[in-house]
mmCIF file of C-alpha atoms and ligand atoms in Angstrom:
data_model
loop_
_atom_site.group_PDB
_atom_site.id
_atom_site.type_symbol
_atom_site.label_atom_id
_atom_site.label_comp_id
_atom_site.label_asym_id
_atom_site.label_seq_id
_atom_site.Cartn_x
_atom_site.Cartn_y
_atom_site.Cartn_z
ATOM 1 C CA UNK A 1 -65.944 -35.492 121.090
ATOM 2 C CA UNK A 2 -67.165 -32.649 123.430
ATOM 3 C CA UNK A 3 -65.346 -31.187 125.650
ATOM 4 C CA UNK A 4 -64.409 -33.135 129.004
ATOM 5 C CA UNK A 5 -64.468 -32.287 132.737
ATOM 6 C CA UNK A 6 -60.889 -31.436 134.054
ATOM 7 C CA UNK A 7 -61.477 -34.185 136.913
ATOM 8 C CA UNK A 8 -61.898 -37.117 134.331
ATOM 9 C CA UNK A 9 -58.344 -36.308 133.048
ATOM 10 C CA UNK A 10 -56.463 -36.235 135.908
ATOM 11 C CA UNK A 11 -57.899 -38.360 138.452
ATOM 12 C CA UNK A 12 -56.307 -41.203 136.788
ATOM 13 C CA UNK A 13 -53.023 -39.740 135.346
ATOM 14 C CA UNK A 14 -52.656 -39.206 139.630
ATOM 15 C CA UNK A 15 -53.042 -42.828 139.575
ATOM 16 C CA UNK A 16 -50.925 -43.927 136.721
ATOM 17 C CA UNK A 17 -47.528 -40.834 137.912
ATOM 18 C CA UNK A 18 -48.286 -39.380 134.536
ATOM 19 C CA UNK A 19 -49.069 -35.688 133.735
ATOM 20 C CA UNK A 20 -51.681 -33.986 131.371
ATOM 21 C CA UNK A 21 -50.026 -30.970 129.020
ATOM 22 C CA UNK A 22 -52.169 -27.728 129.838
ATOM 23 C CA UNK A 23 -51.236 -25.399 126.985
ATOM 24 C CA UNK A 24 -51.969 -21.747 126.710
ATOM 25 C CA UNK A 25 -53.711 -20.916 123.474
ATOM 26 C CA UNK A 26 -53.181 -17.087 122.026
ATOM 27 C CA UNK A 27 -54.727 -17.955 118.455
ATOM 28 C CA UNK A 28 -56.411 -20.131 116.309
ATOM 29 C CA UNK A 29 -52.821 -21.589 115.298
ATOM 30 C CA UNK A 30 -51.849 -22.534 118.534
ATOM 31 C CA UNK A 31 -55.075 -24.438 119.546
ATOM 32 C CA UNK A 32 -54.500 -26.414 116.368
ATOM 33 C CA UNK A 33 -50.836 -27.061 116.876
ATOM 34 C CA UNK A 34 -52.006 -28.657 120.293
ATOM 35 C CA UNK A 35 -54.638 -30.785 118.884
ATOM 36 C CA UNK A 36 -52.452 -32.032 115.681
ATOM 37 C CA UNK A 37 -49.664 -33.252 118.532
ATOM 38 C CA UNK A 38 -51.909 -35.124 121.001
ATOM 39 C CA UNK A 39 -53.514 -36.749 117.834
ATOM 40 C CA UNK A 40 -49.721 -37.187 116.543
ATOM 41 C CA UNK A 41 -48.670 -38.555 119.722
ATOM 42 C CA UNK A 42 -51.489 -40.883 120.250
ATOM 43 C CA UNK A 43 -50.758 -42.508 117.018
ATOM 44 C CA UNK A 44 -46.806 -42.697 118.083
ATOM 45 C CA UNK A 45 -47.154 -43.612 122.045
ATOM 46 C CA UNK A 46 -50.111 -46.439 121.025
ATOM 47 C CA UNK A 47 -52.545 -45.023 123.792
ATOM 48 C CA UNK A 48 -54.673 -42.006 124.247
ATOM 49 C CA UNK A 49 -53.022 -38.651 125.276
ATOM 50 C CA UNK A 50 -55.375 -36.320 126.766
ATOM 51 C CA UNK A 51 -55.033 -32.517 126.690
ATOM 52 C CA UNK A 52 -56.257 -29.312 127.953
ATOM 53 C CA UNK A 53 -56.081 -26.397 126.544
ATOM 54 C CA UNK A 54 -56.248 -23.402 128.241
ATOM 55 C CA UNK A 55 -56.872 -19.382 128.058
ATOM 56 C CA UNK A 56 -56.003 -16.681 130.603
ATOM 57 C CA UNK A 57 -58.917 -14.153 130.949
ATOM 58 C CA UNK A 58 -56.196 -11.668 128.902
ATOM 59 C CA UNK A 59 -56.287 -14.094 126.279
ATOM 60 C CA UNK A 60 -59.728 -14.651 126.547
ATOM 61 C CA UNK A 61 -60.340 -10.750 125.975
ATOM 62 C CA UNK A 62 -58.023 -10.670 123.035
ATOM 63 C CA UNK A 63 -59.859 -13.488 121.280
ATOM 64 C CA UNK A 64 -63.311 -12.570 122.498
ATOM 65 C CA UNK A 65 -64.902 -14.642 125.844
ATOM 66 C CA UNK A 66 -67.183 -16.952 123.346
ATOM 67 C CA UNK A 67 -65.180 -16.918 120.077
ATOM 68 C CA UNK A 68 -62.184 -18.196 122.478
ATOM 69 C CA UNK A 69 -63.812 -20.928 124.167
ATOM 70 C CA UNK A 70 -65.954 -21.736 121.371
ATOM 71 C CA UNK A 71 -62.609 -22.290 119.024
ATOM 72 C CA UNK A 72 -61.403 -25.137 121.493
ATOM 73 C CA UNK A 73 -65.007 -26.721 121.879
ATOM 74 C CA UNK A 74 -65.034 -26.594 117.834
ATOM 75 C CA UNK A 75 -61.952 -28.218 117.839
ATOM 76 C CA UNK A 76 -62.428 -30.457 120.340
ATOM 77 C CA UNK A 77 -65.815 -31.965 118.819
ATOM 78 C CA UNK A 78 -63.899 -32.472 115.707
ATOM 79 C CA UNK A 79 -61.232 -34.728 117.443
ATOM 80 C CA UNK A 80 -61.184 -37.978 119.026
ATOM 81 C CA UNK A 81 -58.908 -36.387 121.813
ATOM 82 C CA UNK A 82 -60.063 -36.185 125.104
ATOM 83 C CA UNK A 83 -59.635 -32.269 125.957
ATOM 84 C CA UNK A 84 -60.753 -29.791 128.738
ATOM 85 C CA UNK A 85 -60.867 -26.028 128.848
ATOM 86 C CA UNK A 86 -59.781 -24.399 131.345
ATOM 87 C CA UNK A 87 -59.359 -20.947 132.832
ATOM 88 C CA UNK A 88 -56.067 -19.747 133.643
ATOM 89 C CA UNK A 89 -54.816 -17.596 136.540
ATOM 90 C CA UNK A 90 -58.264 -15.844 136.953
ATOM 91 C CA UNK A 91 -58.238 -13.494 139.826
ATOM 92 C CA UNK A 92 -61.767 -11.560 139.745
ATOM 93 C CA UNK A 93 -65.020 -13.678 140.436
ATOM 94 C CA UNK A 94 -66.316 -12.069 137.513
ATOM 95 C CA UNK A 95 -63.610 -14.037 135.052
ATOM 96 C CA UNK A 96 -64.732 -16.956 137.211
ATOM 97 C CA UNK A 97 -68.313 -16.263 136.153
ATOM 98 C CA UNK A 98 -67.205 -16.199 132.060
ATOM 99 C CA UNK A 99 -66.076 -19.100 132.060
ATOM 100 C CA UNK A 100 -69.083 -20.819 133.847
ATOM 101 C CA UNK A 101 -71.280 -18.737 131.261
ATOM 102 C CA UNK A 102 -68.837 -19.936 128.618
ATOM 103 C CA UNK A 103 -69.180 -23.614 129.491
ATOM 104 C CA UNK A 104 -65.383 -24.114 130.296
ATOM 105 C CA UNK A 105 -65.092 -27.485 132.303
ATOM 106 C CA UNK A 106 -62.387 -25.868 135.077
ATOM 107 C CA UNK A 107 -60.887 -22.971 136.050
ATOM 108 C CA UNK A 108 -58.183 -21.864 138.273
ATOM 109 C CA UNK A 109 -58.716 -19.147 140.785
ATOM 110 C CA UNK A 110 -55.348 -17.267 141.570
ATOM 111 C CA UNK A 111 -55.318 -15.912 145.028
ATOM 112 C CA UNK A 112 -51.536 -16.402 145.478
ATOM 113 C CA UNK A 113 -51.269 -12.103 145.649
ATOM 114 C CA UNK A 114 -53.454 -12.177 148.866
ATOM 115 C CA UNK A 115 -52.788 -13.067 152.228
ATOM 116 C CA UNK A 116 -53.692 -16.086 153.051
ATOM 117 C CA UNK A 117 -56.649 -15.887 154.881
ATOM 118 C CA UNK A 118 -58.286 -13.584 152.038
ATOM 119 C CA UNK A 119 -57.035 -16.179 149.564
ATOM 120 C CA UNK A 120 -58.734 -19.086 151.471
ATOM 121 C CA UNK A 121 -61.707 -16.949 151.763
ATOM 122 C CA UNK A 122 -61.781 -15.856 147.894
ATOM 123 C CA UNK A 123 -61.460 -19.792 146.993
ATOM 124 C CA UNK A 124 -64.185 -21.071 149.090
ATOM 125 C CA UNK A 125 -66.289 -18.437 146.642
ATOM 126 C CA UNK A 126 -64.819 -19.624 143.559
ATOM 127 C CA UNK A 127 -65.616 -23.113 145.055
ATOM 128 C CA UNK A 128 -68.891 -22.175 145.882
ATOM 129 C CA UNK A 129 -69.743 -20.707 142.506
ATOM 130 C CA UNK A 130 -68.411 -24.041 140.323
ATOM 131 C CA UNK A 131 -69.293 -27.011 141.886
ATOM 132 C CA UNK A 132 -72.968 -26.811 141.607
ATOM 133 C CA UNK A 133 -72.038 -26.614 137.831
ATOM 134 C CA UNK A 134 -69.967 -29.694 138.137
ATOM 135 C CA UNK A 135 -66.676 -27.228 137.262
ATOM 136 C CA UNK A 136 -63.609 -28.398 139.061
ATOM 137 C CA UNK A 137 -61.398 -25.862 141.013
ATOM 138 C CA UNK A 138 -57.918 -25.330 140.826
ATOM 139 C CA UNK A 139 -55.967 -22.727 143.363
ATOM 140 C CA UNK A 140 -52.660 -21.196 144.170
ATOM 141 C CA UNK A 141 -50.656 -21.047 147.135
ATOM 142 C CA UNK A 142 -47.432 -19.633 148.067
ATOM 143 C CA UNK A 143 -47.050 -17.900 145.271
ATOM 144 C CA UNK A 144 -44.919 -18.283 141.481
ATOM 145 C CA UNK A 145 -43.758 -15.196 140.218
ATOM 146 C CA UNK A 146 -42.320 -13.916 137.152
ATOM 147 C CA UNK A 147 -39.322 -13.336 135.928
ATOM 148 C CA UNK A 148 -39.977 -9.726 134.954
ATOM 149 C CA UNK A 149 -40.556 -9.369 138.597
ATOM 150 C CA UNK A 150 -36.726 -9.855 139.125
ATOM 151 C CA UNK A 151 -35.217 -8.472 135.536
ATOM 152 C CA UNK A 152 -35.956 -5.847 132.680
ATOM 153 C CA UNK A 153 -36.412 -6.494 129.511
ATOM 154 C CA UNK A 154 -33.055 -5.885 128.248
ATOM 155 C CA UNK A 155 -31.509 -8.255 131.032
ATOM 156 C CA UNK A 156 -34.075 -10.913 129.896
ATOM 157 C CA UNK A 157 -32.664 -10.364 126.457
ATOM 158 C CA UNK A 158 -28.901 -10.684 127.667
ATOM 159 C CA UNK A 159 -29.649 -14.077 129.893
ATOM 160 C CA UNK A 160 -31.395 -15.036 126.701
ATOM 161 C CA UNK A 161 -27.665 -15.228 124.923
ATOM 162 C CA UNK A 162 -25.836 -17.343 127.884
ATOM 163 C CA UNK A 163 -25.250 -20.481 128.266
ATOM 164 C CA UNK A 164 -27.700 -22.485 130.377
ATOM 165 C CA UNK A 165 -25.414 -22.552 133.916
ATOM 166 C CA UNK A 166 -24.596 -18.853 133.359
ATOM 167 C CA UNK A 167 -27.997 -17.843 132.947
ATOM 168 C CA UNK A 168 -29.194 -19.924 135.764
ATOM 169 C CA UNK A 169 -26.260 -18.556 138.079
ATOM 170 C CA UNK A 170 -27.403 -14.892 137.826
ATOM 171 C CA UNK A 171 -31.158 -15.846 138.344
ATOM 172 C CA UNK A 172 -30.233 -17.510 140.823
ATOM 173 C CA UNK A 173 -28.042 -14.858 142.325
ATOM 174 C CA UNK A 174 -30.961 -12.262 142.029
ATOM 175 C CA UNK A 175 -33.970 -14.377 142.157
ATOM 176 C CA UNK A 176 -32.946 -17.548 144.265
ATOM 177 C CA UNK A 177 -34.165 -16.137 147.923
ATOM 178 C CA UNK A 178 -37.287 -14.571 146.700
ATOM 179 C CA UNK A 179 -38.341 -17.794 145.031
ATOM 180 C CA UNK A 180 -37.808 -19.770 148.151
ATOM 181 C CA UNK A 181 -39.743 -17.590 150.325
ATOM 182 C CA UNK A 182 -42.520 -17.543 147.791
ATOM 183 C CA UNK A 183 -42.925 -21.481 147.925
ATOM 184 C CA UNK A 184 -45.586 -22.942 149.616
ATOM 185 C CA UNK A 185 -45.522 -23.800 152.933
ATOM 186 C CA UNK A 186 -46.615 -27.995 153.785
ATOM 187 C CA UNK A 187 -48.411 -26.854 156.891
ATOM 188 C CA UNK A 188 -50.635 -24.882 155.127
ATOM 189 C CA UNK A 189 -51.638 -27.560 152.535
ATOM 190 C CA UNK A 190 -54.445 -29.170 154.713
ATOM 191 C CA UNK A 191 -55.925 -26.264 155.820
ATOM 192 C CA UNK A 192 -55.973 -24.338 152.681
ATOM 193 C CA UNK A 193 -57.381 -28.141 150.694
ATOM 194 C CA UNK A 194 -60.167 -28.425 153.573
ATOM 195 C CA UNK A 195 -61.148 -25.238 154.068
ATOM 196 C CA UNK A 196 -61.736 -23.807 150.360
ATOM 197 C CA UNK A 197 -62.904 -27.676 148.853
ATOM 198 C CA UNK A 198 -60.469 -27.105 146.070
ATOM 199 C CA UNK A 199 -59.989 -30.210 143.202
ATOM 200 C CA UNK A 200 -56.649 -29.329 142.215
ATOM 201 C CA UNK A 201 -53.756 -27.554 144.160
ATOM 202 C CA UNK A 202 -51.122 -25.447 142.319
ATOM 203 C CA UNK A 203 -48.322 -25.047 144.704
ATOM 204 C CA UNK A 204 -45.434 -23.152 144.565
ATOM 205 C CA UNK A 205 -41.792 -25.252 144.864
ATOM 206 C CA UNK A 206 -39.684 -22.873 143.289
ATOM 207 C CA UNK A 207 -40.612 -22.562 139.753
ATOM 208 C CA UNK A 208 -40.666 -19.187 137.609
ATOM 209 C CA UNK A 209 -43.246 -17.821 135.163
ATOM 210 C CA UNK A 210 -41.573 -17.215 132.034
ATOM 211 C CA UNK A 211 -38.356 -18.614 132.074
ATOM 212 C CA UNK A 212 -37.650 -20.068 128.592
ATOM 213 C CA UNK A 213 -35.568 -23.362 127.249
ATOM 214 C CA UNK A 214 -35.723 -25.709 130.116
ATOM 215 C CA UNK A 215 -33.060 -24.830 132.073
ATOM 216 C CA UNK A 216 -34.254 -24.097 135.288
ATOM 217 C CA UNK A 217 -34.070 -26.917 138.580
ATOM 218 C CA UNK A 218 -37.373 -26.683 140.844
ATOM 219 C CA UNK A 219 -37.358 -27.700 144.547
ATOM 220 C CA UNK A 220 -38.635 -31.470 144.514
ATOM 221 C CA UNK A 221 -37.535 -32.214 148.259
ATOM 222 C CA UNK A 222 -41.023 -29.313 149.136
ATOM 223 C CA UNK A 223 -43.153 -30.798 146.542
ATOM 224 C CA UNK A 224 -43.024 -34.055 148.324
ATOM 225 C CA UNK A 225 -43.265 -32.467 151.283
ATOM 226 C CA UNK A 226 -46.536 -30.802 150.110
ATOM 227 C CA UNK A 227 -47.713 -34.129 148.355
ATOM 228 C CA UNK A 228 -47.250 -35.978 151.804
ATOM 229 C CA UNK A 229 -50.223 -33.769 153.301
ATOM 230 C CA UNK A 230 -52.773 -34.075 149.956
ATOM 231 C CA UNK A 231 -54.230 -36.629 147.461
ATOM 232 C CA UNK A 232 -54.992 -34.198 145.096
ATOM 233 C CA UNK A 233 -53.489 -33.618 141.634
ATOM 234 C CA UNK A 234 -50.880 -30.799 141.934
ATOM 235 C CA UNK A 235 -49.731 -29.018 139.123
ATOM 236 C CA UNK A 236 -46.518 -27.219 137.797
ATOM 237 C CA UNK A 237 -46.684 -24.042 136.793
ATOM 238 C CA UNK A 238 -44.231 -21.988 134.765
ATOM 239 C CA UNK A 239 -42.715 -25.457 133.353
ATOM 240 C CA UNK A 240 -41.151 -23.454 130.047
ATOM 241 C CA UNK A 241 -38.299 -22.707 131.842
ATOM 242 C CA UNK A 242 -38.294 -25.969 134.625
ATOM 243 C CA UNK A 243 -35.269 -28.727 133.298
ATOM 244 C CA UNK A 244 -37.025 -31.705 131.364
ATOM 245 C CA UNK A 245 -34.681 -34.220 132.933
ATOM 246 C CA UNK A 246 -31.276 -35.307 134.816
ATOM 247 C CA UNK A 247 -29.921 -36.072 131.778
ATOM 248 C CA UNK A 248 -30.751 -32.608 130.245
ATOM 249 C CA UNK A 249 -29.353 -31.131 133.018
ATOM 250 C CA UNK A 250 -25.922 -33.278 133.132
ATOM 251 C CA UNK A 251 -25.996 -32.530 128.916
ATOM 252 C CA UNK A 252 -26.612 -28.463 130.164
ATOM 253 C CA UNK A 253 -23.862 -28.271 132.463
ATOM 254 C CA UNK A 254 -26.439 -26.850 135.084
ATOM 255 C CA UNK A 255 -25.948 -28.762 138.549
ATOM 256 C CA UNK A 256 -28.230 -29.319 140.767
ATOM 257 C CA UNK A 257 -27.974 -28.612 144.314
ATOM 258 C CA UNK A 258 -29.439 -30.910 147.476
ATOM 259 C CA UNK A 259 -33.873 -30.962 146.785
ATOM 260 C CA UNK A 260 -33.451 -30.119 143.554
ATOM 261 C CA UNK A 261 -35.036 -32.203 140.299
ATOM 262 C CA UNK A 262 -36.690 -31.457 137.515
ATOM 263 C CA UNK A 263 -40.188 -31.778 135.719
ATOM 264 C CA UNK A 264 -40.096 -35.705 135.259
ATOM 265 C CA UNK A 265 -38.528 -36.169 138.941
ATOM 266 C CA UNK A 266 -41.656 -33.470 140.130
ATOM 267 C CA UNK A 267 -44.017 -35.877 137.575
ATOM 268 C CA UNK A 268 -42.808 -39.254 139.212
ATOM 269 C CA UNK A 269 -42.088 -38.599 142.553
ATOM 270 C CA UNK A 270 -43.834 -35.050 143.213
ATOM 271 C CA UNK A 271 -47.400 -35.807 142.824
ATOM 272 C CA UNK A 272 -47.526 -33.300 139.692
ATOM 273 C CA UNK A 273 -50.159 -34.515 137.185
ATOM 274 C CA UNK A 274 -51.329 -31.639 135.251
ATOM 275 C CA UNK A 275 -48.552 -28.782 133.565
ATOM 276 C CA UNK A 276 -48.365 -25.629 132.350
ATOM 277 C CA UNK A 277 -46.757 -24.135 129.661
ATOM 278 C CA UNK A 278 -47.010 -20.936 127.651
ATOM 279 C CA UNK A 279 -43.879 -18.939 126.985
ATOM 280 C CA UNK A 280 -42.051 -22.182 125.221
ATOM 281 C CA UNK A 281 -45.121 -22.555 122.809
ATOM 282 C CA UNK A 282 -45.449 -18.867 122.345
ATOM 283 C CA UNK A 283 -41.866 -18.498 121.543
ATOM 284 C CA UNK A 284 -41.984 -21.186 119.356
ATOM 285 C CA UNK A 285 -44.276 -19.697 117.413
ATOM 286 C CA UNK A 286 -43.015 -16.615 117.103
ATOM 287 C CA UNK A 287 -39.697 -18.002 115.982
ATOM 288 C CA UNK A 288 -41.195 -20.191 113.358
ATOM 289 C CA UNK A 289 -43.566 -17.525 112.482
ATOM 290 C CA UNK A 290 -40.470 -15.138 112.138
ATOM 291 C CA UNK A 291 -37.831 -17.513 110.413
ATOM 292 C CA UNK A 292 -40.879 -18.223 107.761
ATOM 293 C CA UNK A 293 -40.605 -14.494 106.824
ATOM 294 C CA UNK A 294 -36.620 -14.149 106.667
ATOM 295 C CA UNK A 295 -36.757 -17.163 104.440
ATOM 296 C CA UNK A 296 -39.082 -15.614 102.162
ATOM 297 C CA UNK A 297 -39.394 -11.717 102.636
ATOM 298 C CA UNK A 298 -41.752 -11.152 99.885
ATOM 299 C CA UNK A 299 -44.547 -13.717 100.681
ATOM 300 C CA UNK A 300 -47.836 -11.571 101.714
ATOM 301 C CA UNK A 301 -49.826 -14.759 102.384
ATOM 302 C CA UNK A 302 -50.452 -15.021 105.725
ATOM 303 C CA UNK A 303 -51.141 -18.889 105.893
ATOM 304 C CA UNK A 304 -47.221 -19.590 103.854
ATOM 305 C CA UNK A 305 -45.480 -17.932 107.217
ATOM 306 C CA UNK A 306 -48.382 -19.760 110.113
ATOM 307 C CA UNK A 307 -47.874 -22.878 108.610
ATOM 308 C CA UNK A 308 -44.323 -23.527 109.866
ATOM 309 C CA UNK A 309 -45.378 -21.814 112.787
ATOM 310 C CA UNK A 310 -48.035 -23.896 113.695
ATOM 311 C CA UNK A 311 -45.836 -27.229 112.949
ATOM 312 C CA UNK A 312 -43.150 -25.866 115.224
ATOM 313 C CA UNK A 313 -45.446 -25.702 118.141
ATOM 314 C CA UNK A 314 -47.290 -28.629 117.530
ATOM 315 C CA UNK A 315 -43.205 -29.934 117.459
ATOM 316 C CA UNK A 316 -42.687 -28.422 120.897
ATOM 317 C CA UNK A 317 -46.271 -30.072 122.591
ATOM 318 C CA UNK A 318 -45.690 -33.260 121.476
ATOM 319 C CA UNK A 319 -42.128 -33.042 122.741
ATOM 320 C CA UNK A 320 -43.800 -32.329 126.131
ATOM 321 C CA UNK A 321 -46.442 -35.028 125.490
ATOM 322 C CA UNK A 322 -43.834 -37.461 125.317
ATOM 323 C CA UNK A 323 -42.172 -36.877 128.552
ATOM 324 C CA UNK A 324 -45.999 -36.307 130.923
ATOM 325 C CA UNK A 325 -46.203 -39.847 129.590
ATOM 326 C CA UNK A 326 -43.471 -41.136 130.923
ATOM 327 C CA UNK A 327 -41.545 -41.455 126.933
ATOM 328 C CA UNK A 328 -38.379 -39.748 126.172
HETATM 329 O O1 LIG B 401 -50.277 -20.873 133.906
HETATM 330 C C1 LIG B 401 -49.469 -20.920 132.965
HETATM 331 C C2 LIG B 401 -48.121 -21.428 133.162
HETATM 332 O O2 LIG B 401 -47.760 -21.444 134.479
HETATM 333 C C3 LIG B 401 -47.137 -21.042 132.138
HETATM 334 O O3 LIG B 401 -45.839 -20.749 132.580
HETATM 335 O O4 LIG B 401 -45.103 -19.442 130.624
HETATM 336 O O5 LIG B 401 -43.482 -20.279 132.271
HETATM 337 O O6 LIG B 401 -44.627 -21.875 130.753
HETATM 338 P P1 LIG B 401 -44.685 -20.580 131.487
HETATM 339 ZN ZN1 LIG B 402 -49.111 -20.212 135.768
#
């Protein structure tokens, strides 16, 4: 079917304390992968999973503005999944104006690098410039950062090898105070919700772009907080590295301290109904893509190695399909 307006996806997963999966797509491989799993899923769960699929403006250049968004419309008209295409992170009005040109049906407008005033101010434009097109809005505040803002490469590398509490010790030891400073404050909700006319409010409660294998406890006591001053949707960003579940955590080892939950308790009790991953499904396919060629060092044929690659995304999505609805 075509492609869908943002709002008709998660106005009622608000309703119903489910989520919508918004998945980054890098490649042809990856939009399939996301398609094949809410189709897969659909089939498995008995009712309709919905999807969006997204592309930051870099990924948008690397594809091409129209041979990006046109790959998801393709695949979207060739599915019986509902999807929407969105814009992710954009921070220049003229990646704002792409995506209108582009026909994507919502973007989100990052201002979470400006003060707040500017950011408000910036919004209201973005605002300004979608809704005559019927585009929803979605915008930051407080801001998530990433975890290259706290660690080099190489110590990424090393927390990769340690067990989940050990790794979340140290970023917690170096990143902790940063993060909590960096969440968004509940007395700025209505103002910043009124003021710029926003749909959809991504705010920060302690989350990390780019963490990787679930491990990481996000600040549920704020996003309630936050909730209690909004009826929008909120959404989760940097969920790759954000703990699926109590029990993952108790089967982890990694405790959580007083406020803390994870993406289901955020899901359930935190108002979040759409979420964002890219570095799991990225990783995933790298890994796939890279275990493919150890297996077989000789094979030239670029399709025998993106095969398993694709499947082991599409593995990873529907994983995350399962618990936005609520399945484990
Ligand atoms: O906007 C995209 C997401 O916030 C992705 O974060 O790479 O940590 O999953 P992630
Ligand atoms: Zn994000």
């Amino acid at each position: 079917m075509p492609l869908v307006n943002e709002r008709e996806l998660l106005l009622p997963a608000l309703e119903e304390q489910r989520a919508v999966g918004a998945f980054n797509a890098n490649s042809m491989e990856m939009v399939q992968a996301f398609v094949y799993a809410a189709e897969d899923t659909t089939k498995e769960l008995g009712k309709p999973v919905d999807l969006i699929i997204q592309l930051s403006p870099g990924a948008a250049k690397y594809a091409g503005w129209a041979l990006g968004a046109g790959m998801v419309r393709i695949a979207a008209t060739e599915s019986k999944i509902r999807i929407a295409l969105n814009l992710d992170h954009a921070t220049k009005l003229e990646e704002i104006q792409k995506a209108l040109d582009n026909k994507f049906t919502a973007v989100l407008f990052d201002g979470s690098s400006l003060p707040l005033e500017e950011n408000i101010k910036m919004t209201k434009k973005v605002v300004e410039m979608c809704h005559p097109q019927g585009v929803p809005v979605e915008a930051e505040l407080g801001k998530i950062p990433k975890i290259e803002d706290y660690f080099t490469g190489a110590e990424i590398g090393h927390l990769r090898s340690l067990s989940a509490p050990e790794a979340v010790k140290i970023i917690r030891e170096k990143a902790g105070e940063s993060v909590e400073k960096l969440m968004a404050k509940p007395e700025d909700v209505e103002r910043f919700v009124t003021e710029t006319g926003i749909d959809f409010l991504a705010a920060a409660f302690g989350s990390i772009h780019g963490i990787w294998g679930d491990i990481w406890p996000v600040r549920v006591d704020r996003l309630v907080a936050i909730q209690k001053r909004t009826r929008l949707p909120l959404v989760s960003h940097g969920s790759s590295g954000i703990l699926m579940t109590r029990k993952d955590a108790e089967e982890k080892g990694v405790k959580l301290a007083k406020g803390e939950g994870t993406l289901l308790d955020a899901i359930q009790t935190g108002g979040v109904t759409k979420v964002n991953v890219a570095t799991a499904l990225s990783v995933a396919f790298i890994e796939g893509f890279v275990d493919a060629y150890k297996g077989n060092p000789s094979e030239k044929d670029f399709r025998k190695l993106g095969i398993p690659a694709r499947d082991r995304v599409k593995q990873k999505t529907a994983q995350y399909m399962r618990l936005f609805a609520g399945v484990r």
